Coordinates of C-alpha atoms and ligand atoms in Angstrom, one line a residue:
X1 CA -33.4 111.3 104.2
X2 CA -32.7 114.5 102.1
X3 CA -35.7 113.5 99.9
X4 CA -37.8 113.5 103.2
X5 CA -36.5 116.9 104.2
X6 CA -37.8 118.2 101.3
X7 CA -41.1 117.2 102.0
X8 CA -40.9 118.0 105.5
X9 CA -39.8 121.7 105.0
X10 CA -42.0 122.1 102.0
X11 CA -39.3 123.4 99.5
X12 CA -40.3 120.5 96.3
X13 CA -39.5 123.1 93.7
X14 CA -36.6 125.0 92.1
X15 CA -35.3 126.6 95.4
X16 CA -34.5 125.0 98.0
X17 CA -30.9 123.8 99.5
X18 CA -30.3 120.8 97.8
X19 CA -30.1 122.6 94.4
X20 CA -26.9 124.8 95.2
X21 CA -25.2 121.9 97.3
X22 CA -25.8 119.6 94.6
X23 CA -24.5 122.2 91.8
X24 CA -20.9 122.5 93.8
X25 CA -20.5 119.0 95.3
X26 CA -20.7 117.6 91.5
X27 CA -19.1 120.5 90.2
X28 CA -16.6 119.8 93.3
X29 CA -15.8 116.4 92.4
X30 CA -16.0 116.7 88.2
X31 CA -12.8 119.3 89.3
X32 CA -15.0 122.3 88.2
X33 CA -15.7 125.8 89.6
X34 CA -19.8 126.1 88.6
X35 CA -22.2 123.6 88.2
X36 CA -25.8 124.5 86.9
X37 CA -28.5 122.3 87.3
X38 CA -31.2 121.6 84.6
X39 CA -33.9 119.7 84.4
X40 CA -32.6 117.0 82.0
X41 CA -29.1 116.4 80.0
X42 CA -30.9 117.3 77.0
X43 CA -31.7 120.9 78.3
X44 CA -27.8 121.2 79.8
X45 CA -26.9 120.6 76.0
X46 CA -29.1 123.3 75.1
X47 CA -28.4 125.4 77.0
X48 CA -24.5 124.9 76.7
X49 CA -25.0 125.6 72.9
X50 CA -27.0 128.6 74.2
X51 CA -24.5 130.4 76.5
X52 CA -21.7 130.4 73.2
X53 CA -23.8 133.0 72.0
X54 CA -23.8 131.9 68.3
X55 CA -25.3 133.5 65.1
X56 CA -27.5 131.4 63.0
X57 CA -26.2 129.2 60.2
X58 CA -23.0 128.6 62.4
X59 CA -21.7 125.1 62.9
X60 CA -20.5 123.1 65.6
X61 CA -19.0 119.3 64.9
X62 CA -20.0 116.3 66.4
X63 CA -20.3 112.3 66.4
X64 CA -22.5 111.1 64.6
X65 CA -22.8 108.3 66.5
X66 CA -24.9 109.4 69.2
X67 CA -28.2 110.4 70.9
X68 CA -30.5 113.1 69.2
X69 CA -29.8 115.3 71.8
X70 CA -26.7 116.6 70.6
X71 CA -27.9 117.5 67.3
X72 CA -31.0 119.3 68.6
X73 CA -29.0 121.2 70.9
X74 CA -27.2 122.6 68.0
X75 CA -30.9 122.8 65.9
X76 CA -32.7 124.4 69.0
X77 CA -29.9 126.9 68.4
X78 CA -30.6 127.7 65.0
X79 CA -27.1 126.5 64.6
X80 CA -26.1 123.3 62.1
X81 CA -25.0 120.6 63.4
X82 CA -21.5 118.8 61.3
X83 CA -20.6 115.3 61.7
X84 CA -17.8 113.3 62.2
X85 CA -17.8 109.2 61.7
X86 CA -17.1 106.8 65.0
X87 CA -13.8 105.1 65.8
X88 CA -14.0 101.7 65.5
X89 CA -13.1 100.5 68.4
X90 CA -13.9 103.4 71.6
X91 CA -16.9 104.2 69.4
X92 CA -16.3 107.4 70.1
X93 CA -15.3 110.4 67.4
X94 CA -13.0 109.8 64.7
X95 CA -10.8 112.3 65.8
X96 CA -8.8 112.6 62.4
X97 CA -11.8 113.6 60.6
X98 CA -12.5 116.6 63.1
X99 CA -10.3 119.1 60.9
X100 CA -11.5 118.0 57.4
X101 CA -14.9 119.4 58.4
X102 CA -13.7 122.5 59.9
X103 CA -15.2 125.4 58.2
X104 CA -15.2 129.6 57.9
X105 CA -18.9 128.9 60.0
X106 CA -17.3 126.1 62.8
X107 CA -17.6 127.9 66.2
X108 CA -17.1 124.6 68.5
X109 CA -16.8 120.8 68.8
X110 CA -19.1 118.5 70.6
X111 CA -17.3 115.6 72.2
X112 CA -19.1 113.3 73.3
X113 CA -17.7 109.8 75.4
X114 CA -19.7 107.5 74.4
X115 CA -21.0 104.0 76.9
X116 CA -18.2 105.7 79.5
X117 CA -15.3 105.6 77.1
X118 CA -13.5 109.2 76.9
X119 CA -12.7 110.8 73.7
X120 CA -9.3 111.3 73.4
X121 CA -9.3 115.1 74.0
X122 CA -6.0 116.4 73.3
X123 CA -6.1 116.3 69.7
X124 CA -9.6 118.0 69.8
X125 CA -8.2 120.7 72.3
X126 CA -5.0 121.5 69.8
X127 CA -7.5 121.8 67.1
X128 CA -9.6 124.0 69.0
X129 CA -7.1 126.5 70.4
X130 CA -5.7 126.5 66.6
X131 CA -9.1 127.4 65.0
X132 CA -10.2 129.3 67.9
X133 CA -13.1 126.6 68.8
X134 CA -15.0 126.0 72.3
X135 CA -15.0 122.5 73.3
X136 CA -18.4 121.2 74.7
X137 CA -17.8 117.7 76.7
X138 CA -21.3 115.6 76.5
X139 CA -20.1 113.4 79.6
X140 CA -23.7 112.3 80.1
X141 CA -22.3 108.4 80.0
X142 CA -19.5 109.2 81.4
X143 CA -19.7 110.1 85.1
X144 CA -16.3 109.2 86.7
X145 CA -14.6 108.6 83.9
X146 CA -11.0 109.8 83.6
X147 CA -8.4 111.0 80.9
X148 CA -4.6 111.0 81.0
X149 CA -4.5 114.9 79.8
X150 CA -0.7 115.3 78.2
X151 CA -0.5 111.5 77.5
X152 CA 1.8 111.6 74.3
X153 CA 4.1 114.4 76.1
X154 CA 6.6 114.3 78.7
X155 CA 3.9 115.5 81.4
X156 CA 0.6 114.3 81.7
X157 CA -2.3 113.7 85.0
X158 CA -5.3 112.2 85.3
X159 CA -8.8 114.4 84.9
X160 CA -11.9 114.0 84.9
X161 CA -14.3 113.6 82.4
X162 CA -16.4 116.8 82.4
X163 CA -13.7 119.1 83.6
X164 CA -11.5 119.1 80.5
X165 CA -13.8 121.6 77.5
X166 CA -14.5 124.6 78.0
X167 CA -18.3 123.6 79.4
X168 CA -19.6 120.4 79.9
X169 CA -23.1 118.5 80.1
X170 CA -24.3 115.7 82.5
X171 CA -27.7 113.9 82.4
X172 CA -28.6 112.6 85.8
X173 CA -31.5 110.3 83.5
X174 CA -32.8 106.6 85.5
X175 CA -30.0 104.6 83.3
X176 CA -26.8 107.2 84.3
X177 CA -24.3 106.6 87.2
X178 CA -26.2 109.1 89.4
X179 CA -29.6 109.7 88.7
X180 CA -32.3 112.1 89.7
X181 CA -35.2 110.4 87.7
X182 CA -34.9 113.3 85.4
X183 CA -31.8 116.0 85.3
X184 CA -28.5 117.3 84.1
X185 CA -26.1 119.7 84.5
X186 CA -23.7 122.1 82.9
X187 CA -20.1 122.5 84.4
X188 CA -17.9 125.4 83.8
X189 CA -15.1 127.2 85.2
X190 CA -15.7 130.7 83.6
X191 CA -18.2 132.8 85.6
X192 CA -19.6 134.5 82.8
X193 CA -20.9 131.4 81.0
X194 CA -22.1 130.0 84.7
X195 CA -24.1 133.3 84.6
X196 CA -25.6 133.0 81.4
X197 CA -26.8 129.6 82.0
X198 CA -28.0 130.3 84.9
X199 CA -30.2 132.9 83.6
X200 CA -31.2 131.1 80.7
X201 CA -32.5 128.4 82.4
X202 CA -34.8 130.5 84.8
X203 CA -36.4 132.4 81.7
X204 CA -33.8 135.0 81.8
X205 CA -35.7 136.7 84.6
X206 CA -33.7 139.7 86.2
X207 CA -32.7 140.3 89.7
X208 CA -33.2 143.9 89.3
X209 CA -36.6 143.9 87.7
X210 CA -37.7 140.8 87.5
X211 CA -40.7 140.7 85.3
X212 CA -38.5 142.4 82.4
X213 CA -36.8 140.6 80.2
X214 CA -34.1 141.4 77.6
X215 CA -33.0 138.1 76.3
X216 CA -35.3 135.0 75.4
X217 CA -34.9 132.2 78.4
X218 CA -36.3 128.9 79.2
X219 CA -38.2 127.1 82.5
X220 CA -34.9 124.0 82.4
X221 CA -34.9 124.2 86.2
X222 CA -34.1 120.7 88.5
X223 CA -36.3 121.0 91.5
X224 CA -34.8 120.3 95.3
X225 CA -36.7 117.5 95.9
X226 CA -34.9 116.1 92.5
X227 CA -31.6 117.3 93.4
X228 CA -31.6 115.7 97.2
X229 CA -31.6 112.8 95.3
X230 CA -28.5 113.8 93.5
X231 CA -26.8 115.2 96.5
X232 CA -27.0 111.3 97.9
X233 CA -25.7 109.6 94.9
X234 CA -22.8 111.9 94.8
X235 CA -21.4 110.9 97.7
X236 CA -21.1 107.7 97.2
X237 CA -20.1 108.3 93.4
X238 CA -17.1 106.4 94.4
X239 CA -18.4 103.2 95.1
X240 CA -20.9 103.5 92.0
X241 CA -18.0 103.8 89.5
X242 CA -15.7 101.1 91.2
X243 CA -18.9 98.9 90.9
X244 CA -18.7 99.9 87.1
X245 CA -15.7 99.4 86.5
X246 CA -15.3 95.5 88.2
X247 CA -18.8 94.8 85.9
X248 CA -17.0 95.7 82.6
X249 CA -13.9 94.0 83.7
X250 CA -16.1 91.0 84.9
X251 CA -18.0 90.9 81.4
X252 CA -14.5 91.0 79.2
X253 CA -13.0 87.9 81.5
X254 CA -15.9 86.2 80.4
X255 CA -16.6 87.2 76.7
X256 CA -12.8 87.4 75.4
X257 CA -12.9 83.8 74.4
X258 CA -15.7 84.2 72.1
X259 CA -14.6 84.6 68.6
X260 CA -16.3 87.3 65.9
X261 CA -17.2 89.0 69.5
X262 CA -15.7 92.5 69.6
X263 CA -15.9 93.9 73.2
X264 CA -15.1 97.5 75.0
X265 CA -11.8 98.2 75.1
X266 CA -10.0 100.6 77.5
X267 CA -7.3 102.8 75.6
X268 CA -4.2 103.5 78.4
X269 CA -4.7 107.1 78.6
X270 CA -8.7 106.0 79.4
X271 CA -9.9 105.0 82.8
X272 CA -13.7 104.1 81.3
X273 CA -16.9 103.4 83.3
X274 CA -18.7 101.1 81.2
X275 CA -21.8 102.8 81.2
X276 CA -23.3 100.1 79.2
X277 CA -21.2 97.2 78.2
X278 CA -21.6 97.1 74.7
X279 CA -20.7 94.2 72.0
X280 CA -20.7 94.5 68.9
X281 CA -21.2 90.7 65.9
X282 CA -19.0 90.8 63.4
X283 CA -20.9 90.3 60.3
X284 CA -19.0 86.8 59.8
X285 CA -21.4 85.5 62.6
X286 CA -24.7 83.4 60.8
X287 CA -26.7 85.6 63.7
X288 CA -27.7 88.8 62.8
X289 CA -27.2 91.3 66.2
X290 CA -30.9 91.6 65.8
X291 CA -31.5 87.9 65.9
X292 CA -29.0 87.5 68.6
X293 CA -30.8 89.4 70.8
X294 CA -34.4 88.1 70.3
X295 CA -32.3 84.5 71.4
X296 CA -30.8 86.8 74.5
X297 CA -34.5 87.9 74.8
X298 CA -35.6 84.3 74.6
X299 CA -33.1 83.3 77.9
X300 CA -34.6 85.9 80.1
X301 CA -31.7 88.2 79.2
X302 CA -32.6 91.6 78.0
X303 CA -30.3 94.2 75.7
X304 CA -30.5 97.5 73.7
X305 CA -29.7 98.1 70.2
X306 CA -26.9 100.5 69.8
X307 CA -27.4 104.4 68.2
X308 CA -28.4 104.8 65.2
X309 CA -26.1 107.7 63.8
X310 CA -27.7 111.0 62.9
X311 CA -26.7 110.8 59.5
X312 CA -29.3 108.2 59.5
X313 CA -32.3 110.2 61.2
X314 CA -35.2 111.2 59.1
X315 CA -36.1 113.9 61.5
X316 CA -33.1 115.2 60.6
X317 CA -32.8 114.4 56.8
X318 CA -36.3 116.2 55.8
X319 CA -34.2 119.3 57.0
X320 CA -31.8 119.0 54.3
X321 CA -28.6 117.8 56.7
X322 CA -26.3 115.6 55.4
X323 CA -27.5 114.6 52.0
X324 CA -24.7 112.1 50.5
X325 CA -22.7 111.9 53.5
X326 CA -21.9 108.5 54.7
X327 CA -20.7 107.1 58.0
X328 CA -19.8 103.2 56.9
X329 CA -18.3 103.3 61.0
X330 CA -21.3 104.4 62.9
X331 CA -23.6 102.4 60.4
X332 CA -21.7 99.0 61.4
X333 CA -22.0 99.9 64.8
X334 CA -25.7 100.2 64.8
X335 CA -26.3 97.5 62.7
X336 CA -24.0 95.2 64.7
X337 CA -24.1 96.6 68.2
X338 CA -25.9 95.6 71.0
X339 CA -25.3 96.4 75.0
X340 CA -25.9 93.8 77.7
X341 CA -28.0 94.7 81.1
X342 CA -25.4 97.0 82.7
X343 CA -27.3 98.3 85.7
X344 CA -25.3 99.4 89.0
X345 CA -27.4 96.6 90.5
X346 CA -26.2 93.4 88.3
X347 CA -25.0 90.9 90.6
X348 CA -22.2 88.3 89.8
X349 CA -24.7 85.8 89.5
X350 CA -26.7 87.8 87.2
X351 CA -24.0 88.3 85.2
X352 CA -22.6 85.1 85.0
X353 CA -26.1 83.8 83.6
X354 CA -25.7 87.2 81.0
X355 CA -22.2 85.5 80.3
X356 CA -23.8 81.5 80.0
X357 CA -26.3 83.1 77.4
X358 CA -24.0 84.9 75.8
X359 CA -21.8 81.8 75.0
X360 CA -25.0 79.5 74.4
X361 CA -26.0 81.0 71.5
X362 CA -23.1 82.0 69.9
X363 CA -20.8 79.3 70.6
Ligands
PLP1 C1 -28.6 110.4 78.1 C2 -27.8 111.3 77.2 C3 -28.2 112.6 76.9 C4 -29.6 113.2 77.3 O1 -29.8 113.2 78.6 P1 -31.4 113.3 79.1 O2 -31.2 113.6 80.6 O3 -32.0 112.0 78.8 O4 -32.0 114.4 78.4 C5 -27.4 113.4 76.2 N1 -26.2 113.0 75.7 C6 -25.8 111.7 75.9 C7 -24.5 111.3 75.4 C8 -26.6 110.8 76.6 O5 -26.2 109.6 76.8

């Protein structure tokens, strides 16, 4: 019906209603003050790196275990990105290598939770506040997820996901929670950034004179018709993540008995979404993940190799980054690792035949 509107009143592009009351009803319910909209997560990420206002050669730690995006955030930026290896079991940062790799030149941390798990922020924040870092929050797997802020003190609460660094990113991509076909967005409670990204995603155009221009911006804008689309799946956000969140516990039920299979987990101070429920073969297995999923493939079951850390990238090598660095975690994990079809739409039936496959070929 919104999308129709749209059409209807003519505003398909960058201004229209659906923009703004998109922006605050995720912002709303990610427990934020701004939200701005871009036209994918990639371009959120870039343009969060953008709004720190950082000088070239600066570095900002992440995962390596993640998508590309990240990384050319921080590249785009002229910045370098720094990389940290994966936890074994939430996959997401090794948070006890974060201050090792602190530097003169660190100016923030990427955290990124990773297939819906969060990262255990905390830590990162202490280390942040100590070193005088800003925390970026990629939480573009990781719509709905919570965190138990405070959980190895006396007080702690439940937050969102996306509400806890100082900015964070969403991608609104086909395969997130809530999609928009293409989109993202940056959340943030300071006014200042929400200004800056703002501007730099409408090519730093002024309200005063429009046509002059004193900083270099981009065209990262979400159109209405796109964020109508968003405005829908927001409200029923709710339903979407408890549909998540009965999949993943659906899949463990069924999977736990299979030995050599290592599944999610759910740490206590998590509440995950299961983005995509990932497995991971431990190399025991006469299978290689590879060969397990051409059998998958075989049953009519389709699945995803895991990421492939950027470590590992040669896009990224034949710039000179990480030369004799090695990540044995995150090279495991995508050698291992595969995710099973982890749509919103799965049916129980669905995923019981997922679940018969499973056990077929590896039992
Ligand atoms: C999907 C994703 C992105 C990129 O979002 P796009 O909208 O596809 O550009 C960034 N970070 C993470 C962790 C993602 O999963």
């Amino acid at each position: 019906d919104y999308v129709l509107e749209c059409l209807q009143s003519g505003w398909i592009s960058s201004a229209g209603k659906y923009i703004q009351a998109f922006e605050s009803s995720w912002a709303d319910y990610c427990g934020r003050q701004h939200g701005v909209a871009t036209s994918s997560g990639t371009t959120a990420l870039q343009t969060a790196v953008g709004c720190l206002n950082l000088d070239a050669g600066d570095e900002v730690i992440m995962p390596t275990f993640t998508i590309i995006s990240c990384a050319l955030a921080v590249l785009y930026n002229d910045c370098v990105p720094v990389l940290v290896d994966a936890d074994p079991e939430t996959w997401c940062m090794d948070i006890s290598q974060v201050a090792a790799r602190i530097t003169a030149r660190t100016r923030a941390i990427m955290a990124v939770h990773i297939y819906g798990h969060p990262v255990d922020m905390d830590p990162l924040l202490a280390l942040a506040k100590e070193h005088n870092l800003t925390v970026i929050e990629d939480a573009a797997e990781a719509h709905g997820a919570q965190y138990l802020h405070g959980h190895a003190g006396q007080k702690s609460k439940w937050v969102r996901c996306g509400s806890i660094g100082t900015l964070s990113v969403f991608s609104f991509f086909a395969n997130k929670l809530v999609t928009t076909g293409e989109g993202g967005m940056l959340l943030c409670d300071d006014p200042t950034i929400a200004a800056s990204a703002r501007s730099l995603r409408d090519l730093c155009f002024q309200s005063e004179q429009r046509f002059y221009h004193k900083e270099l911006g981009y065209n990262f804008r979400l159109t209405n018709l796109q964020a109508a689309l968003g405005l829908a799946q927001t409200e029923r956000i709710t339903e979407t993540v408890a549909r998540k969140r009965w999949m993943g516990k659906a899949y463990t039920e069924r999977l736990s008995n299979i030995p050599g299979l290592q599944l999610p987990v759910e740490r206590p101070w998590a509440s995950q979404v299961y983005w995509m429920y990932g497995v991971l073969l431990e190399p025991k297995h006469e299978l290689s993940a590879r060969e397990f999923a051409v059998r998958l493939r075989e049953r009519g079951v389709e699945t995803r190799p895991f990421f492939l850390g950027m470590h590992a990238q040669p896009a990224l090598q034949k710039r000179g980054l990480f030369q004799e660095e090695t990540y044995p975690v995150s090279d495991h994990l995508a050698r291992q690792g595969l995710y099973l079809p982890s749509g919103v739409g799965l049916t129980e039936a669905q995923l019981e035949e997922v679940c018969s496959a499973v056990h077929d070929t590896l039992l």
